[in-house]
Coordinates of C-alpha atoms in Angstrom, one line a residue:
M5 CA 24.0 116.7 4.1
N6 CA 21.4 114.3 3.3
S7 CA 21.7 112.3 0.4
L8 CA 19.3 109.8 -1.4
V9 CA 19.9 106.2 -1.4
K10 CA 19.1 104.2 -4.4
V11 CA 16.5 101.4 -3.6
P12 CA 16.4 98.3 -5.6
P13 CA 13.6 98.1 -8.0
R14 CA 11.9 95.1 -6.3
I15 CA 11.8 97.0 -2.9
T16 CA 10.3 99.9 -4.6
Q17 CA 7.5 97.9 -5.6
P18 CA 4.3 98.0 -4.1
F19 CA 3.8 95.7 -1.1
S20 CA 0.6 94.1 -2.5
T21 CA 2.7 93.1 -5.6
V22 CA 5.5 91.5 -3.3
T23 CA 2.8 89.7 -1.4
C24 CA 1.3 88.3 -4.5
H25 CA 4.5 87.2 -6.0
I26 CA 5.4 85.4 -2.7
C27 CA 2.0 83.5 -2.7
K28 CA 2.3 82.5 -6.1
T29 CA 5.8 81.0 -5.6
L30 CA 4.5 79.0 -2.6
Q31 CA 1.7 77.8 -4.5
Q32 CA 3.8 76.6 -7.3
N33 CA 5.8 74.9 -4.9
N34 CA 3.0 73.1 -3.2
T35 CA 1.5 72.1 -6.6
R36 CA 4.9 70.4 -7.2
K37 CA 4.8 68.7 -3.7
S38 CA 1.3 67.8 -4.3
L39 CA 1.8 66.3 -7.7
F40 CA 4.8 64.3 -6.5
F41 CA 3.0 62.7 -3.4
N42 CA -0.1 62.1 -5.5
H43 CA 2.0 60.2 -8.1
F44 CA 3.6 58.3 -5.3
K45 CA 0.2 57.4 -3.9
N46 CA -1.2 56.3 -7.2
Y47 CA 2.0 54.2 -7.7
Y48 CA 1.6 52.5 -4.4
H49 CA -2.3 52.0 -4.9
I50 CA -1.5 50.5 -8.5
T51 CA 1.2 48.2 -7.0
N52 CA -1.2 47.0 -4.2
L53 CA -3.9 46.6 -6.9
N54 CA -1.5 44.3 -8.9
H55 CA -0.5 42.4 -5.7
S56 CA -4.0 41.7 -4.9
K57 CA -4.7 40.7 -8.6
V58 CA -2.0 38.1 -8.4
L59 CA -3.4 36.8 -5.0
R60 CA -6.8 36.7 -6.6
S61 CA -5.6 34.7 -9.6
R62 CA -4.5 31.9 -7.2
C63 CA -7.1 29.2 -6.4
T64 CA -5.9 29.3 -2.7
G65 CA -4.5 32.9 -2.4
N66 CA -6.7 33.9 0.3
K67 CA -5.9 30.8 2.4
F68 CA -2.2 31.4 1.7
S69 CA -2.5 34.8 3.0
N70 CA -4.3 33.8 6.1
Y71 CA -1.6 31.1 6.9
Y72 CA 1.1 33.9 6.3
N73 CA -0.6 36.4 8.6
S74 CA -1.3 33.6 11.2
I75 CA 2.4 32.8 11.2
R76 CA 3.2 36.4 11.4
R77 CA 1.0 37.0 14.4
F78 CA 2.5 33.8 16.0
Y79 CA 6.0 35.0 15.2
D80 CA 5.3 38.4 17.0
F81 CA 3.5 37.0 19.9
S82 CA 6.4 34.4 20.5
S83 CA 9.1 37.1 20.1
Y84 CA 7.1 39.4 22.6
M85 CA 7.1 36.5 25.2
K86 CA 10.7 35.7 24.7
M87 CA 11.5 39.4 25.3
K88 CA 9.5 39.5 28.4
M89 CA 11.2 36.6 29.7
L90 CA 14.7 36.5 28.3
G91 CA 15.1 40.1 27.0
P92 CA 15.5 41.3 23.4
V93 CA 16.0 38.3 20.9
E94 CA 17.4 38.2 17.2
K95 CA 14.5 38.1 14.6
S96 CA 16.9 37.2 11.8
D97 CA 16.0 33.2 11.8
G98 CA 12.3 34.0 11.9
N99 CA 12.3 36.8 9.4
M100 CA 14.3 34.4 7.0
V101 CA 11.7 31.7 7.4
L102 CA 9.0 34.3 6.6
N103 CA 10.6 35.7 3.7
I104 CA 11.1 32.2 2.1
Y105 CA 7.3 31.7 2.9
Q106 CA 6.4 35.0 1.2
Y107 CA 8.6 34.3 -1.8
V108 CA 6.9 30.9 -2.4
L109 CA 3.5 32.8 -2.1
D110 CA 4.7 35.3 -4.8
L111 CA 5.6 32.6 -7.2
P112 CA 3.4 32.2 -10.0
R113 CA 0.9 29.3 -9.7
W114 CA 2.6 27.0 -12.6
H115 CA 5.9 27.7 -11.2
F116 CA 4.8 26.6 -7.6
M117 CA 3.1 23.5 -9.0
A118 CA 6.3 22.6 -11.1
M119 CA 8.3 22.8 -8.0
L120 CA 6.1 20.3 -6.2
F121 CA 6.0 18.0 -9.0
S122 CA 9.8 18.0 -9.6
G123 CA 10.1 17.1 -6.0
Y124 CA 7.5 14.5 -6.2
L125 CA 9.4 13.0 -9.2
F126 CA 12.7 12.9 -7.4
Y127 CA 11.0 11.3 -4.1
Y128 CA 9.4 8.6 -6.7
F129 CA 12.5 7.7 -8.4
V130 CA 14.8 7.6 -5.3
E131 CA 12.6 6.3 -2.7
V132 CA 9.4 4.5 -4.3
V133 CA 11.1 2.6 -7.4
K134 CA 13.3 -0.1 -6.0
R135 CA 14.3 -3.7 -6.9
P136 CA 12.6 -6.4 -4.6
I137 CA 14.3 -7.9 -1.8
L138 CA 15.3 -11.6 -2.7
A139 CA 15.8 -13.6 0.5
V140 CA 16.9 -17.2 -0.2
K141 CA 19.6 -19.5 0.4
D142 CA 22.1 -19.5 -2.5
G143 CA 21.6 -22.7 -4.2
P144 CA 19.7 -24.4 -6.9
L145 CA 16.2 -22.7 -6.1
K146 CA 17.8 -19.5 -6.1
Q147 CA 19.5 -19.9 -9.4
F148 CA 16.5 -21.3 -11.1
L149 CA 14.5 -18.4 -10.3
I150 CA 16.7 -15.7 -11.2
K151 CA 17.2 -17.6 -14.6
N152 CA 13.5 -18.4 -15.3
V153 CA 11.3 -15.7 -13.4
P154 CA 12.4 -12.4 -14.8
E155 CA 10.0 -10.4 -12.6
I156 CA 12.1 -11.0 -9.3
E157 CA 15.1 -9.2 -10.9
M158 CA 13.3 -6.1 -12.2
K159 CA 12.4 -2.8 -10.4
F160 CA 8.9 -2.6 -9.1
W161 CA 7.2 0.5 -10.4
P162 CA 4.2 1.5 -8.3
T163 CA 1.3 3.4 -9.7
F164 CA 2.6 7.0 -9.7
W165 CA -0.4 8.6 -8.3
C166 CA -1.0 5.7 -5.7
V167 CA 2.0 4.9 -3.8
E168 CA 0.8 4.7 -0.2
S169 CA 0.1 1.5 1.1
R170 CA -3.8 2.0 2.4
A171 CA -4.3 3.7 -0.9
Q172 CA -2.8 0.8 -2.9
T173 CA -4.9 -1.7 -0.9
V174 CA -8.3 0.2 -1.4
F175 CA -7.7 1.3 -4.8
A176 CA -6.6 -2.2 -6.2
S177 CA -9.6 -3.9 -4.7
I178 CA -11.9 -1.1 -6.3
L179 CA -10.2 -1.1 -9.8
R180 CA -10.0 -4.8 -10.2
A181 CA -13.7 -5.2 -9.1
S182 CA -14.7 -2.6 -11.8
V183 CA -12.8 -4.2 -14.6
L184 CA -13.1 -8.0 -13.8
S185 CA -16.4 -9.7 -14.7
N186 CA -17.5 -12.9 -13.0
I187 CA -16.2 -16.0 -13.9
D188 CA -18.4 -18.9 -15.2
Y189 CA -16.7 -21.7 -12.8
R190 CA -17.6 -25.4 -13.0
R191 CA -18.8 -25.9 -9.4
E192 CA -18.1 -29.1 -7.5
L193 CA -19.6 -29.7 -4.2
F194 CA -17.3 -31.8 -1.9
T195 CA -18.5 -33.4 1.3
M196 CA -16.0 -33.6 4.2
K197 CA -15.5 -36.7 6.3
D198 CA -17.4 -35.0 9.0
G199 CA -20.2 -33.9 6.9
G200 CA -19.4 -30.5 6.2
E201 CA -19.7 -29.1 2.7
V202 CA -17.3 -26.9 0.6
A203 CA -17.6 -25.6 -3.0
L204 CA -14.8 -26.3 -5.4
D205 CA -14.8 -23.8 -8.4
W206 CA -13.0 -25.0 -11.4
L207 CA -11.9 -23.2 -14.5
E208 CA -10.8 -25.6 -17.3
T209 CA -11.5 -23.2 -20.4
N210 CA -9.0 -23.9 -23.3
C211 CA -7.3 -26.5 -21.0
T212 CA -6.7 -30.3 -21.5
S213 CA -7.2 -33.3 -19.2
D214 CA -3.3 -33.3 -18.8
S215 CA -3.0 -29.5 -17.9
P216 CA -1.5 -28.8 -14.6
I217 CA -3.7 -27.6 -11.7
I218 CA -3.2 -25.0 -9.2
V219 CA -5.5 -25.0 -5.9
I220 CA -6.1 -21.5 -4.7
L221 CA -7.2 -20.6 -1.1
P222 CA -8.8 -17.2 -0.9
G223 CA -8.3 -14.8 2.1
L224 CA -10.2 -14.3 5.4
T225 CA -13.8 -14.0 4.0
G226 CA -13.0 -14.3 0.1
E227 CA -14.3 -16.6 -2.0
S228 CA -14.0 -17.6 -6.0
Q229 CA -15.5 -14.5 -7.3
A230 CA -13.4 -12.0 -5.1
E231 CA -11.6 -9.6 -7.3
Y232 CA -7.9 -10.7 -6.3
I233 CA -8.9 -14.3 -6.9
K234 CA -10.4 -13.7 -10.5
C235 CA -7.0 -11.9 -11.5
L236 CA -5.0 -14.9 -10.6
V237 CA -7.4 -17.5 -12.2
M238 CA -7.5 -15.6 -15.6
S239 CA -3.6 -15.2 -15.4
A240 CA -3.3 -19.0 -15.0
N241 CA -5.7 -19.7 -17.7
R242 CA -3.7 -17.5 -20.2
V243 CA -0.8 -20.0 -19.7
G244 CA -2.8 -22.9 -19.9
I245 CA -3.1 -24.1 -16.2
R246 CA -6.4 -25.1 -14.7
T247 CA -7.4 -23.8 -11.4
V248 CA -9.7 -24.7 -8.5
V249 CA -10.8 -22.4 -5.8
F250 CA -11.4 -23.8 -2.5
N251 CA -14.4 -21.9 -0.9
Q252 CA -14.0 -22.3 2.9
R253 CA -17.1 -23.7 4.8
G254 CA -19.9 -21.4 4.8
L255 CA -18.5 -19.2 1.9
G256 CA -19.1 -19.1 -1.6
G257 CA -22.8 -19.4 -1.3
V258 CA -22.8 -22.9 0.3
A259 CA -25.0 -23.5 3.5
L260 CA -22.9 -24.5 6.5
K261 CA -23.9 -28.1 7.2
T262 CA -21.8 -28.6 10.4
P263 CA -21.1 -26.4 13.4
R264 CA -17.3 -26.3 12.5
M265 CA -16.1 -23.4 10.3
Y266 CA -12.4 -22.5 9.6
C267 CA -9.4 -21.0 11.1
A268 CA -5.7 -20.3 10.3
A269 CA -4.2 -22.9 12.5
K270 CA -6.3 -25.9 11.1
C271 CA -5.5 -27.4 7.7
E272 CA -7.5 -30.7 7.6
D273 CA -10.0 -29.5 5.4
L274 CA -7.1 -28.4 2.8
C275 CA -5.6 -32.2 3.3
E276 CA -9.0 -33.5 2.4
V277 CA -9.4 -31.4 -0.6
L278 CA -5.9 -31.9 -2.1
D279 CA -6.1 -35.6 -1.6
H280 CA -9.5 -35.5 -3.5
V281 CA -8.1 -33.5 -6.3
R282 CA -4.9 -35.6 -6.6
A283 CA -7.3 -38.9 -6.7
L284 CA -9.2 -37.2 -9.7
N285 CA -5.9 -36.2 -11.2
P286 CA -3.2 -38.8 -10.4
H287 CA -0.7 -38.0 -13.1
V288 CA -1.0 -34.2 -13.2
K289 CA 1.5 -31.9 -11.7
M290 CA -0.2 -29.8 -8.8
G291 CA 0.7 -26.5 -7.2
A292 CA -1.2 -24.5 -4.5
T293 CA -1.4 -20.7 -3.7
G294 CA -2.7 -19.0 -0.5
I295 CA -3.6 -15.3 -0.2
S296 CA -3.6 -13.5 3.2
M297 CA -5.0 -15.8 5.6
G298 CA -5.3 -18.5 2.9
G299 CA -1.5 -18.3 2.9
L300 CA -1.5 -19.1 6.7
I301 CA -3.5 -22.2 6.0
L302 CA -1.4 -23.3 3.2
G303 CA 1.9 -22.5 5.1
N304 CA 0.6 -24.7 8.1
Y305 CA -0.1 -27.5 5.7
L306 CA 3.3 -27.3 4.3
A307 CA 5.3 -27.3 7.5
K308 CA 2.8 -29.7 9.6
H309 CA 2.3 -32.1 6.7
A310 CA 5.5 -31.8 4.9
D311 CA 5.9 -35.4 3.8
E312 CA 2.4 -35.5 2.5
A313 CA 2.7 -32.0 0.7
E314 CA 6.1 -33.1 -0.8
K315 CA 4.2 -36.2 -2.7
I316 CA 1.2 -34.0 -3.8
L317 CA 2.5 -30.7 -4.8
T318 CA 5.3 -29.5 -7.2
S319 CA 5.4 -26.0 -6.0
A320 CA 3.6 -23.4 -3.8
K321 CA 2.9 -19.9 -3.6
I322 CA 1.8 -17.5 -0.8
I323 CA 0.8 -13.7 -1.1
S324 CA 0.6 -11.3 1.6
A325 CA 0.3 -13.5 4.4
P326 CA 0.4 -12.4 7.8
W327 CA 3.5 -14.4 9.0
N328 CA 3.5 -13.2 12.5
V329 CA -0.1 -12.9 13.6
F330 CA 0.8 -11.2 16.8
K331 CA 2.5 -8.2 15.0
G332 CA -0.1 -8.4 12.2
C333 CA -2.9 -7.6 14.7
D334 CA -0.9 -4.8 16.6
S335 CA -0.4 -3.1 13.0
I336 CA -4.0 -3.3 11.9
Q337 CA -5.1 -1.9 15.2
K338 CA -2.9 1.3 14.7
P339 CA -5.0 4.6 14.3
Y340 CA -6.5 5.7 12.1
L341 CA -6.5 4.3 8.6
N342 CA -5.0 0.8 9.5
N343 CA -7.9 0.4 12.2
M344 CA -10.5 1.3 9.6
L345 CA -9.2 -1.5 7.4
G346 CA -9.3 -3.8 10.5
R347 CA -12.8 -2.9 11.5
H348 CA -14.1 -3.6 8.0
L349 CA -12.6 -7.0 8.2
A350 CA -14.1 -7.5 11.7
D351 CA -17.5 -6.4 10.4
S352 CA -17.2 -8.8 7.5
L353 CA -16.5 -11.7 10.1
C354 CA -19.3 -10.7 12.3
R355 CA -21.8 -10.8 9.3
T356 CA -20.4 -14.2 8.1
V357 CA -21.1 -15.8 11.7
D358 CA -24.3 -13.9 12.2
Q359 CA -25.7 -15.2 8.9
Y360 CA -25.4 -18.7 10.4
E361 CA -26.7 -17.7 13.9
I362 CA -23.7 -19.6 15.3
L363 CA -22.9 -16.7 17.9
K364 CA -23.7 -13.2 18.3
I365 CA -20.5 -11.3 18.4
L366 CA -21.4 -8.3 16.8
Q367 CA -19.9 -6.1 19.2
S368 CA -16.4 -7.2 18.1
K369 CA -14.6 -4.1 16.6
T370 CA -11.3 -5.8 16.0
I371 CA -10.0 -9.1 14.4
K372 CA -8.3 -10.0 17.6
E373 CA -11.7 -9.4 19.5
F374 CA -13.5 -11.7 17.0
D375 CA -10.9 -14.5 17.4
S376 CA -10.8 -14.1 21.2
H377 CA -14.7 -14.2 21.4
F378 CA -15.3 -17.0 18.8
T379 CA -12.4 -18.5 16.8
A380 CA -10.3 -19.6 19.8
K381 CA -13.3 -21.0 21.7
H382 CA -14.7 -22.6 18.6
F383 CA -11.7 -24.6 17.9
G384 CA -10.7 -25.5 21.4
F385 CA -7.6 -23.1 22.0
K386 CA -7.0 -21.9 25.5
D387 CA -7.0 -18.3 24.5
V388 CA -6.6 -16.0 21.5
D389 CA -2.8 -16.0 22.2
H390 CA -2.7 -19.9 22.0
Y391 CA -4.5 -19.7 18.7
Y392 CA -2.1 -17.3 17.2
T393 CA 0.9 -19.1 18.4
E394 CA -0.4 -22.1 16.5
A395 CA -1.2 -20.1 13.5
T396 CA 1.8 -18.0 13.2
M397 CA 4.3 -19.2 10.5
H398 CA 7.3 -17.1 10.8
D399 CA 9.1 -19.8 12.8
K400 CA 8.1 -22.8 10.8
L401 CA 10.2 -22.2 7.5
H402 CA 12.6 -24.9 8.2
S403 CA 10.0 -27.6 8.3
I404 CA 8.8 -26.8 4.6
K405 CA 9.9 -29.4 1.8
V406 CA 7.9 -28.0 -1.2
P407 CA 9.5 -25.2 -3.3
L408 CA 7.8 -22.0 -1.9
L409 CA 7.6 -18.5 -3.3
C410 CA 6.5 -15.9 -0.9
L411 CA 5.3 -12.3 -2.2
S412 CA 5.1 -9.6 0.5
A413 CA 5.1 -5.8 0.5
A414 CA 7.3 -3.9 3.0
D415 CA 4.5 -1.5 3.6
D416 CA 1.8 -4.0 4.0
P417 CA -0.6 -2.5 6.7
F418 CA -1.5 -6.1 7.9
Q419 CA 2.2 -7.4 8.3
P420 CA 5.1 -5.1 9.0
L421 CA 8.5 -5.5 7.4
D422 CA 10.0 -6.5 10.7
A423 CA 7.5 -9.4 11.1
L424 CA 8.6 -11.2 7.8
P425 CA 11.0 -14.0 8.5
L426 CA 13.6 -12.9 6.0
Q427 CA 16.7 -14.0 8.2
D428 CA 15.3 -17.6 8.3
A429 CA 14.6 -17.5 4.5
E430 CA 18.2 -16.6 3.9
T431 CA 19.1 -19.9 5.3
S432 CA 16.2 -22.1 3.6
S433 CA 16.8 -24.0 0.3
H434 CA 13.2 -24.3 -0.2
V435 CA 11.6 -21.1 0.8
C436 CA 12.0 -17.8 -1.4
F437 CA 10.9 -14.4 -0.3
I438 CA 10.2 -11.5 -2.5
V439 CA 9.5 -8.3 -0.9
T440 CA 8.6 -5.1 -2.8
A441 CA 9.2 -1.7 -1.4
R442 CA 5.6 -0.7 -1.9
G443 CA 2.6 -2.7 -2.8
G444 CA 0.2 -2.7 0.3
H445 CA -2.0 -5.8 1.0
I446 CA -2.8 -7.9 -2.1
A447 CA -2.5 -4.7 -4.2
F448 CA 0.9 -4.4 -6.1
L449 CA -0.5 -1.7 -8.6
E450 CA 1.8 -0.5 -11.1
G451 CA 1.8 1.6 -14.3
W452 CA 0.1 5.0 -15.0
W453 CA -3.2 3.4 -15.1
P454 CA -3.2 -0.2 -13.3
T455 CA -6.0 -1.4 -15.4
S456 CA -4.2 -1.2 -18.8
R457 CA -2.4 -4.3 -18.4
E458 CA -1.6 -7.6 -16.3
Q459 CA -0.5 -6.2 -12.9
Y460 CA 2.7 -7.5 -10.9
M461 CA 0.9 -9.9 -8.7
S462 CA -0.7 -12.0 -11.2
R463 CA 2.2 -11.7 -13.8
L464 CA 4.7 -13.1 -11.0
F465 CA 2.0 -15.5 -10.3
S466 CA 1.7 -17.1 -13.8
Q467 CA 5.5 -16.9 -14.3
F468 CA 6.4 -18.9 -11.5
F469 CA 3.9 -21.5 -11.9
S470 CA 4.5 -21.7 -15.9
V471 CA 8.0 -22.7 -15.4
T472 CA 7.5 -25.1 -12.2
L473 CA 4.6 -26.8 -13.6
N474 CA 4.9 -26.6 -17.4
D475 CA 8.2 -28.1 -17.2
K476 CA 8.6 -29.3 -20.5
D477 CA 12.6 -29.6 -20.3
H478 CA 12.3 -31.3 -16.8
E479 CA 14.7 -28.8 -15.4
F480 CA 12.8 -27.8 -12.4
E481 CA 12.1 -31.6 -11.7
K482 CA 15.9 -32.1 -11.6
I483 CA 16.2 -29.1 -9.2
S484 CA 13.4 -30.6 -6.8
E485 CA 15.1 -34.1 -6.7
Q486 CA 18.3 -32.1 -5.6
L487 CA 16.7 -30.1 -3.2
K488 CA 15.3 -33.5 -1.7
Q489 CA 18.5 -35.0 -1.7
D490 CA 20.1 -32.0 0.3
V491 CA 17.4 -32.3 2.8
K492 CA 18.0 -36.1 3.4
L493 CA 21.7 -35.2 3.7
Y494 CA 21.3 -32.5 6.3
S495 CA 18.5 -34.8 8.2
I496 CA 21.3 -37.5 9.0
P497 CA 22.3 -37.3 12.4

């Protein structure tokens, strides 16, 4: 018996209707998926646009991206090579470095600059700002200087944006030259015993006939209008001290009258000049200062003519002298910035010699070559090493009898720290070394803007000579007598 089976309504619908329903459902599902993927794609696209906008907002974003990609490619290549040779390697360390690098790149620009500035501040206060080294035997001179020259106990604050030695050396010259105008000296032409002629430039403004006198010896090719000389002259004038700048033969606009010039090992010209100044001012206290090579000439005079110097000079000061000439030449010939400074000085020497047609040595590229080709032969030395041995001062401190203050910088490109005779100074009762951590060569710039006030070099200069030459209570005179008695006591066999 056949029976009818009840069919559900949806089955009984026509086939075309079912097909349309299925297609509609699939279309709705595809629409949802399409909307989801479109939404994700738009989100990803907007994220990339924002990231690109951040990169474009940085001044060097593209460069940083190139650096990052280069590091990425290098790391992938190195990892591939290691895998070929050693098998699979861990990438965790490399990924960590890249993640840190990417994190730094993703920082806002001002955050990145703030981090750099904070790091530099930490470096400046910890490594740059320091108290100077004070090297002198514990005795009367040391106690006098600590008491009366406050600068030697204070920290030296180099110019914040100019702490590197070569930068200090160059900028000091540029800034002082732009600020200090030429000084109107009273010029005296002094004739030497051999017929040579030198210029003595006096500044006596606002001083009296009994004011103390400082004889100043400039550097290698310096003269009275050199910027570092003018700052010392003006500083001394402010404390009522007369100055006379000794321009070496052939310098300062004076014609060379004899074949003889000047060198660091010969101090006969200085002897004549000091005797002449003493004869003109028999009852006035006198001091002397030498800068760079002028310091070598003064130092050799103090050591080789100790008894004579003790009678003429009350005190002396040497600034940025190359105490060990051998090490100084090695230092100035190091590439690349030091060598550039050395070439500049060598060119100055060549122009000085060529100006008077004494010898054509324009091919000299370093100071040592110039001294080998000209100076050593001109003054009768066997060779340049013989000349440097005679000129060097680091082993002659024990012969000095005049109280001497020496200022140097530990980063001087012309004289490395290990060339300074600090150990000998520790046992010397007459020689005191002050060594700043920074300062370059004849620079010692300090403060945010170095031209806003008197600088460290000239301030220490005026303080020292003010208390030793303007000695109204005779305190330094008593100390000098005590030092003389100590020398006599130790010299007794």
